[in-house]
């Protein structure tokens, strides 16, 4: 199941809105909002980590999901979007779940074949 999502401007970064069912499928509970971000080959992987795991990931990018309406927001700074080659104003994102991780990448334009 791949969802198409757009980004919204939030201060000096861009935010991806994630509804509660999606976060639950990724293993993120209402009591633990800490996630680890990793980028590989223009794909962003978002994995839930517990507070106890934070020290082992201290040199990596750790973020907290922000409560937003009936779901959560993930703030993505511009350097991350640049690594993903995403223009936050015009591009749409594909959001998928694989092995309890959110997998986020730039959506490919539909072919007119």
Tab-separated table of N, CA and C in Angstrom:
chain	number	residue	atom	x	y	z
A	1	UNK	N	0.841	-1.166	0.000
A	1	UNK	CA	0.000	0.000	0.000
A	1	UNK	C	0.891	1.236	0.000
A	2	UNK	N	0.853	1.985	-1.059
A	2	UNK	CA	1.630	3.211	-1.158
A	2	UNK	C	0.681	4.399	-1.129
A	3	UNK	N	0.975	5.340	-0.249
A	3	UNK	CA	0.184	6.564	-0.149
A	3	UNK	C	0.903	7.696	-0.854
A	4	UNK	N	0.143	8.564	-1.482
A	4	UNK	CA	0.687	9.774	-2.090
A	4	UNK	C	0.467	10.905	-1.103
A	5	UNK	N	1.532	11.621	-0.761
A	5	UNK	CA	1.458	12.701	0.223
A	5	UNK	C	2.205	13.920	-0.299
A	6	UNK	N	1.763	15.093	0.134
A	6	UNK	CA	2.498	16.322	-0.155
A	6	UNK	C	3.003	16.895	1.164
A	7	UNK	N	3.933	17.807	1.063
A	7	UNK	CA	4.518	18.442	2.241
A	7	UNK	C	3.857	19.794	2.478
A	8	UNK	N	3.820	20.210	3.737
A	8	UNK	CA	3.324	21.544	4.074
A	8	UNK	C	4.435	22.299	4.791
A	9	UNK	N	4.474	23.600	4.560
A	9	UNK	CA	5.487	24.442	5.188
A	9	UNK	C	5.172	24.583	6.673
A	10	UNK	N	6.212	24.401	7.503
A	10	UNK	CA	6.059	24.510	8.949
A	10	UNK	C	7.274	25.262	9.492
A	11	UNK	N	7.158	26.572	9.609
A	11	UNK	CA	8.299	27.374	10.061
A	11	UNK	C	9.391	27.374	9.001
A	12	UNK	N	10.586	26.918	9.386
A	12	UNK	CA	11.704	26.882	8.440
A	12	UNK	C	11.973	25.468	7.932
A	13	UNK	N	11.011	24.571	8.093
A	13	UNK	CA	11.152	23.218	7.563
A	13	UNK	C	9.832	22.808	6.920
A	14	UNK	N	9.811	21.624	6.372
A	14	UNK	CA	8.617	21.095	5.716
A	14	UNK	C	8.115	19.913	6.519
A	15	UNK	N	6.793	19.763	6.569
A	15	UNK	CA	6.208	18.720	7.409
A	15	UNK	C	5.391	17.740	6.576
A	16	UNK	N	5.562	16.470	6.914
A	16	UNK	CA	4.791	15.388	6.317
A	16	UNK	C	3.762	14.942	7.349
A	17	UNK	N	2.485	14.999	6.993
A	17	UNK	CA	1.428	14.591	7.905
A	17	UNK	C	1.220	13.083	7.797
A	18	UNK	N	1.171	12.420	8.942
A	18	UNK	CA	0.942	10.974	9.009
A	18	UNK	C	-0.255	10.724	9.908
A	19	UNK	N	-1.286	10.064	9.389
A	19	UNK	CA	-2.445	9.799	10.234
A	19	UNK	C	-2.161	8.624	11.170
A	20	UNK	N	-2.984	8.501	12.210
A	20	UNK	CA	-2.742	7.491	13.248
A	20	UNK	C	-2.671	6.062	12.709
A	21	UNK	N	-3.560	5.635	11.805
A	21	UNK	CA	-3.439	4.252	11.310
A	21	UNK	C	-2.085	3.957	10.657
A	22	UNK	N	-1.544	4.928	9.936
A	22	UNK	CA	-0.235	4.720	9.300
A	22	UNK	C	0.851	4.586	10.350
A	23	UNK	N	0.822	5.439	11.369
A	23	UNK	CA	1.852	5.350	12.401
A	23	UNK	C	1.728	4.039	13.178
A	24	UNK	N	0.510	3.584	13.410
A	24	UNK	CA	0.337	2.302	14.108
A	24	UNK	C	0.920	1.152	13.286
A	25	UNK	N	0.677	1.168	11.976
A	25	UNK	CA	1.229	0.121	11.111
A	25	UNK	C	2.757	0.122	11.127
A	26	UNK	N	3.347	1.292	11.340
A	26	UNK	CA	4.808	1.405	11.403
A	26	UNK	C	5.335	1.132	12.810
A	27	UNK	N	4.440	0.772	13.741
A	27	UNK	CA	4.872	0.435	15.094
A	27	UNK	C	5.043	1.617	16.014
A	28	UNK	N	4.565	2.790	15.604
A	28	UNK	CA	4.700	3.984	16.427
A	28	UNK	C	3.445	4.101	17.283
A	29	UNK	N	3.647	4.145	18.599
A	29	UNK	CA	2.506	4.204	19.519
A	29	UNK	C	2.275	5.634	19.976
A	30	UNK	N	1.171	5.831	20.678
A	30	UNK	CA	0.860	7.179	21.160
A	30	UNK	C	1.772	7.619	22.301
A	31	UNK	N	2.567	6.697	22.833
A	31	UNK	CA	3.462	7.077	23.929
A	31	UNK	C	4.918	7.224	23.485
A	32	UNK	N	5.260	6.734	22.304
A	32	UNK	CA	6.644	6.842	21.820
A	32	UNK	C	6.650	7.467	20.435
A	33	UNK	N	7.196	8.678	20.367
A	33	UNK	CA	7.207	9.428	19.118
A	33	UNK	C	8.603	9.595	18.526
A	34	UNK	N	9.600	8.968	19.096
A	34	UNK	CA	10.968	9.166	18.643
A	34	UNK	C	11.259	8.243	17.467
A	35	UNK	N	11.826	8.835	16.396
A	35	UNK	CA	12.127	8.059	15.198
A	35	UNK	C	13.552	8.346	14.732
A	36	UNK	N	14.110	7.374	14.059
A	36	UNK	CA	15.437	7.475	13.472
A	36	UNK	C	15.264	7.648	11.969
A	37	UNK	N	15.931	8.653	11.392
A	37	UNK	CA	15.870	8.895	9.957
A	37	UNK	C	17.180	8.459	9.319
A	38	UNK	N	17.083	7.669	8.270
A	38	UNK	CA	18.256	7.309	7.479
A	38	UNK	C	17.906	7.482	6.011
A	39	UNK	N	18.887	7.887	5.218
A	39	UNK	CA	18.696	8.102	3.791
A	39	UNK	C	19.643	7.181	3.040
A	40	UNK	N	19.075	6.426	2.104
A	40	UNK	CA	19.871	5.563	1.229
A	40	UNK	C	19.307	5.653	-0.178
A	41	UNK	N	20.137	6.039	-1.128
A	41	UNK	CA	19.753	6.094	-2.538
A	41	UNK	C	18.438	6.836	-2.756
A	42	UNK	N	18.356	8.059	-2.260
A	42	UNK	CA	17.190	8.933	-2.435
A	42	UNK	C	15.919	8.398	-1.786
A	43	UNK	N	16.056	7.536	-0.797
A	43	UNK	CA	14.913	7.005	-0.065
A	43	UNK	C	15.133	7.285	1.418
A	44	UNK	N	14.099	7.818	2.068
A	44	UNK	CA	14.148	8.105	3.493
A	44	UNK	C	13.470	6.970	4.247
A	45	UNK	N	14.185	6.398	5.215
A	45	UNK	CA	13.635	5.350	6.070
A	45	UNK	C	13.405	5.945	7.458
A	46	UNK	N	12.199	5.759	7.966
A	46	UNK	CA	11.821	6.282	9.274
A	46	UNK	C	11.476	5.093	10.155
A	47	UNK	N	12.274	4.915	11.210
A	47	UNK	CA	12.104	3.761	12.093
A	47	UNK	C	11.887	4.237	13.517
A	48	UNK	N	10.878	3.677	14.183
A	48	UNK	CA	10.611	4.015	15.581
A	48	UNK	C	11.753	3.476	16.446
A	49	UNK	N	12.185	4.288	17.385
A	49	UNK	CA	13.156	3.824	18.371
A	49	UNK	C	12.639	4.208	19.756
A	50	UNK	N	13.037	3.433	20.737
A	50	UNK	CA	12.619	3.734	22.108
A	50	UNK	C	13.620	4.702	22.742
A	51	UNK	N	13.218	5.295	23.830
A	51	UNK	CA	14.085	6.230	24.549
A	51	UNK	C	15.378	5.535	24.971
A	52	UNK	N	15.310	4.262	25.304
A	52	UNK	CA	16.498	3.513	25.718
A	52	UNK	C	17.501	3.332	24.580
A	53	UNK	N	17.042	3.386	23.344
A	53	UNK	CA	17.926	3.195	22.190
A	53	UNK	C	18.618	4.474	21.735
A	54	UNK	N	18.176	5.617	22.210
A	54	UNK	CA	18.718	6.890	21.741
A	54	UNK	C	20.243	6.969	21.868
A	55	UNK	N	20.856	6.542	22.992
A	55	UNK	CA	22.315	6.653	23.087
A	55	UNK	C	23.073	5.918	21.970
A	56	UNK	N	22.585	4.802	21.514
A	56	UNK	CA	23.305	4.075	20.461
A	56	UNK	C	23.183	4.752	19.097
A	57	UNK	N	22.215	5.650	18.949
A	57	UNK	CA	22.026	6.376	17.689
A	57	UNK	C	22.386	7.851	17.820
A	58	UNK	N	23.147	8.217	18.843
A	58	UNK	CA	23.386	9.621	19.150
A	58	UNK	C	24.038	10.402	18.017
A	59	UNK	N	24.771	9.751	17.114
A	59	UNK	CA	25.418	10.455	16.010
A	59	UNK	C	24.584	10.457	14.739
A	60	UNK	N	23.372	9.945	14.814
A	60	UNK	CA	22.495	9.888	13.654
A	60	UNK	C	21.345	10.877	13.836
A	61	UNK	N	20.510	11.003	12.814
A	61	UNK	CA	19.412	11.961	12.863
A	61	UNK	C	18.197	11.361	13.552
A	62	UNK	N	17.931	11.854	14.738
A	62	UNK	CA	16.781	11.409	15.534
A	62	UNK	C	15.796	12.567	15.593
A	63	UNK	N	14.531	12.279	15.336
A	63	UNK	CA	13.484	13.297	15.369
A	63	UNK	C	12.334	12.803	16.229
A	64	UNK	N	11.487	13.723	16.617
A	64	UNK	CA	10.247	13.376	17.317
A	64	UNK	C	9.082	13.760	16.425
A	65	UNK	N	8.094	12.880	16.360
A	65	UNK	CA	6.875	13.225	15.661
A	65	UNK	C	6.130	14.255	16.492
A	66	UNK	N	5.440	15.152	15.834
A	66	UNK	CA	4.718	16.227	16.495
A	66	UNK	C	3.224	15.931	16.381
A	67	UNK	N	2.524	16.008	17.502
A	67	UNK	CA	1.081	15.805	17.494
A	67	UNK	C	0.449	16.875	16.611
A	68	UNK	N	-0.376	16.442	15.666
A	68	UNK	CA	-1.005	17.387	14.734
A	68	UNK	C	-2.392	16.878	14.377
A	69	UNK	N	-3.414	17.530	14.882
A	69	UNK	CA	-4.779	17.115	14.601
A	69	UNK	C	-5.020	15.701	15.102
A	70	UNK	N	-5.519	14.843	14.220
A	70	UNK	CA	-5.775	13.450	14.608
A	70	UNK	C	-4.612	12.537	14.206
A	71	UNK	N	-3.470	13.122	13.913
A	71	UNK	CA	-2.308	12.331	13.537
A	71	UNK	C	-1.031	12.986	14.026
A	72	UNK	N	0.029	12.826	13.251
A	72	UNK	CA	1.347	13.328	13.635
A	72	UNK	C	2.031	13.972	12.448
A	73	UNK	N	2.930	14.889	12.735
A	73	UNK	CA	3.727	15.526	11.700
A	73	UNK	C	5.184	15.159	11.871
A	74	UNK	N	5.860	14.943	10.762
A	74	UNK	CA	7.301	14.693	10.751
A	74	UNK	C	7.950	15.870	10.045
A	75	UNK	N	8.711	16.674	10.792
A	75	UNK	CA	9.407	17.813	10.199
A	75	UNK	C	10.642	17.330	9.455
A	76	UNK	N	10.746	17.751	8.206
A	76	UNK	CA	11.884	17.371	7.365
A	76	UNK	C	12.647	18.626	6.982
A	77	UNK	N	13.871	18.796	7.503
A	77	UNK	CA	14.655	19.974	7.150
A	77	UNK	C	15.091	19.921	5.686
A	78	UNK	N	15.395	21.088	5.139
A	78	UNK	CA	15.786	21.174	3.728
A	78	UNK	C	16.963	20.280	3.348
A	79	UNK	N	18.014	20.131	4.185
A	79	UNK	CA	19.113	19.241	3.786
A	79	UNK	C	18.647	17.796	3.520
A	80	UNK	N	17.673	17.310	4.278
A	80	UNK	CA	17.146	15.962	4.040
A	80	UNK	C	16.414	15.925	2.703
A	81	UNK	N	15.605	16.953	2.443
A	81	UNK	CA	14.883	17.002	1.169
A	81	UNK	C	15.843	17.095	-0.007
A	82	UNK	N	16.948	17.808	0.168
A	82	UNK	CA	17.956	17.893	-0.896
A	82	UNK	C	18.598	16.532	-1.145
A	83	UNK	N	18.877	15.774	-0.080
A	83	UNK	CA	19.428	14.426	-0.257
A	83	UNK	C	18.455	13.522	-1.018
A	84	UNK	N	17.169	13.742	-0.808
A	84	UNK	CA	16.138	12.942	-1.474
A	84	UNK	C	15.789	13.488	-2.853
A	85	UNK	N	16.388	14.639	-3.223
A	85	UNK	CA	16.109	15.321	-4.488
A	85	UNK	C	14.628	15.652	-4.630
A	86	UNK	N	14.058	16.180	-3.543
A	86	UNK	CA	12.640	16.529	-3.501
A	86	UNK	C	12.486	18.042	-3.471
A	87	UNK	N	11.645	18.556	-4.352
A	87	UNK	CA	11.238	19.951	-4.311
A	87	UNK	C	9.955	19.984	-3.489
A	88	UNK	N	9.984	20.536	-2.272
A	88	UNK	CA	8.815	20.458	-1.392
A	88	UNK	C	7.595	21.211	-1.907
A	89	UNK	N	7.791	22.126	-2.826
A	89	UNK	CA	6.673	22.901	-3.355
A	89	UNK	C	5.918	22.124	-4.431
A	90	UNK	N	6.639	21.386	-5.278
A	90	UNK	CA	6.000	20.765	-6.434
A	90	UNK	C	5.913	19.238	-6.386
A	91	UNK	N	6.791	18.591	-5.639
A	91	UNK	CA	6.843	17.131	-5.681
A	91	UNK	C	5.855	16.477	-4.719
A	92	UNK	N	5.387	15.313	-5.125
A	92	UNK	CA	4.534	14.462	-4.300
A	92	UNK	C	5.413	13.319	-3.796
A	93	UNK	N	5.131	12.845	-2.573
A	93	UNK	CA	5.914	11.761	-1.978
A	93	UNK	C	5.122	10.467	-1.986
A	94	UNK	N	5.831	9.369	-2.139
A	94	UNK	CA	5.268	8.037	-1.934
A	94	UNK	C	5.640	7.614	-0.524
A	95	UNK	N	4.656	7.208	0.269
A	95	UNK	CA	4.893	6.740	1.631
A	95	UNK	C	4.414	5.303	1.712
A	96	UNK	N	5.303	4.422	2.114
A	96	UNK	CA	5.005	2.995	2.194
A	96	UNK	C	5.506	2.474	3.539
A	97	UNK	N	5.057	1.306	3.916
A	97	UNK	CA	5.525	0.670	5.149
A	97	UNK	C	6.160	-0.664	4.783
A	98	UNK	N	7.404	-0.852	5.230
A	98	UNK	CA	8.132	-2.100	4.994
A	98	UNK	C	8.850	-2.476	6.282
A	99	UNK	N	8.546	-3.642	6.813
A	99	UNK	CA	9.224	-4.144	8.013
A	99	UNK	C	9.229	-3.130	9.160
A	100	UNK	N	8.078	-2.595	9.510
A	100	UNK	CA	7.925	-1.624	10.598
A	100	UNK	C	8.703	-0.329	10.387
A	101	UNK	N	8.971	0.017	9.131
A	101	UNK	CA	9.615	1.286	8.805
A	101	UNK	C	8.745	2.013	7.799
A	102	UNK	N	8.705	3.326	7.939
A	102	UNK	CA	8.104	4.139	6.890
A	102	UNK	C	9.166	4.340	5.820
A	103	UNK	N	8.790	4.163	4.580
A	103	UNK	CA	9.693	4.346	3.453
A	103	UNK	C	9.131	5.504	2.631
A	104	UNK	N	9.914	6.574	2.530
A	104	UNK	CA	9.444	7.800	1.894
A	104	UNK	C	10.381	8.138	0.740
A	105	UNK	N	9.788	8.378	-0.426
A	105	UNK	CA	10.594	8.757	-1.587
A	105	UNK	C	9.768	9.635	-2.507
A	106	UNK	N	10.449	10.270	-3.413
A	106	UNK	CA	9.796	11.119	-4.411
A	106	UNK	C	8.961	10.238	-5.325
A	107	UNK	N	7.728	10.675	-5.548
A	107	UNK	CA	6.840	9.927	-6.430
A	107	UNK	C	7.265	10.140	-7.877
A	108	UNK	N	7.248	9.071	-8.623
A	108	UNK	CA	7.569	9.169	-10.039
A	108	UNK	C	6.328	9.680	-10.786
A	109	UNK	N	6.512	10.548	-11.771
A	109	UNK	CA	5.350	11.035	-12.515
A	109	UNK	C	4.683	9.878	-13.255
A	110	UNK	N	3.369	9.953	-13.364
A	110	UNK	CA	2.620	8.922	-14.078
A	110	UNK	C	2.975	8.985	-15.559
A	111	UNK	N	3.162	7.809	-16.140
A	111	UNK	CA	3.473	7.774	-17.583
A	111	UNK	C	2.174	7.849	-18.364
A	112	UNK	N	2.256	8.451	-19.527
A	112	UNK	CA	1.073	8.605	-20.385
A	112	UNK	C	1.008	7.499	-21.427
A	113	UNK	N	1.491	6.322	-21.082
A	113	UNK	CA	1.534	5.231	-22.054
A	113	UNK	C	0.179	4.687	-22.368
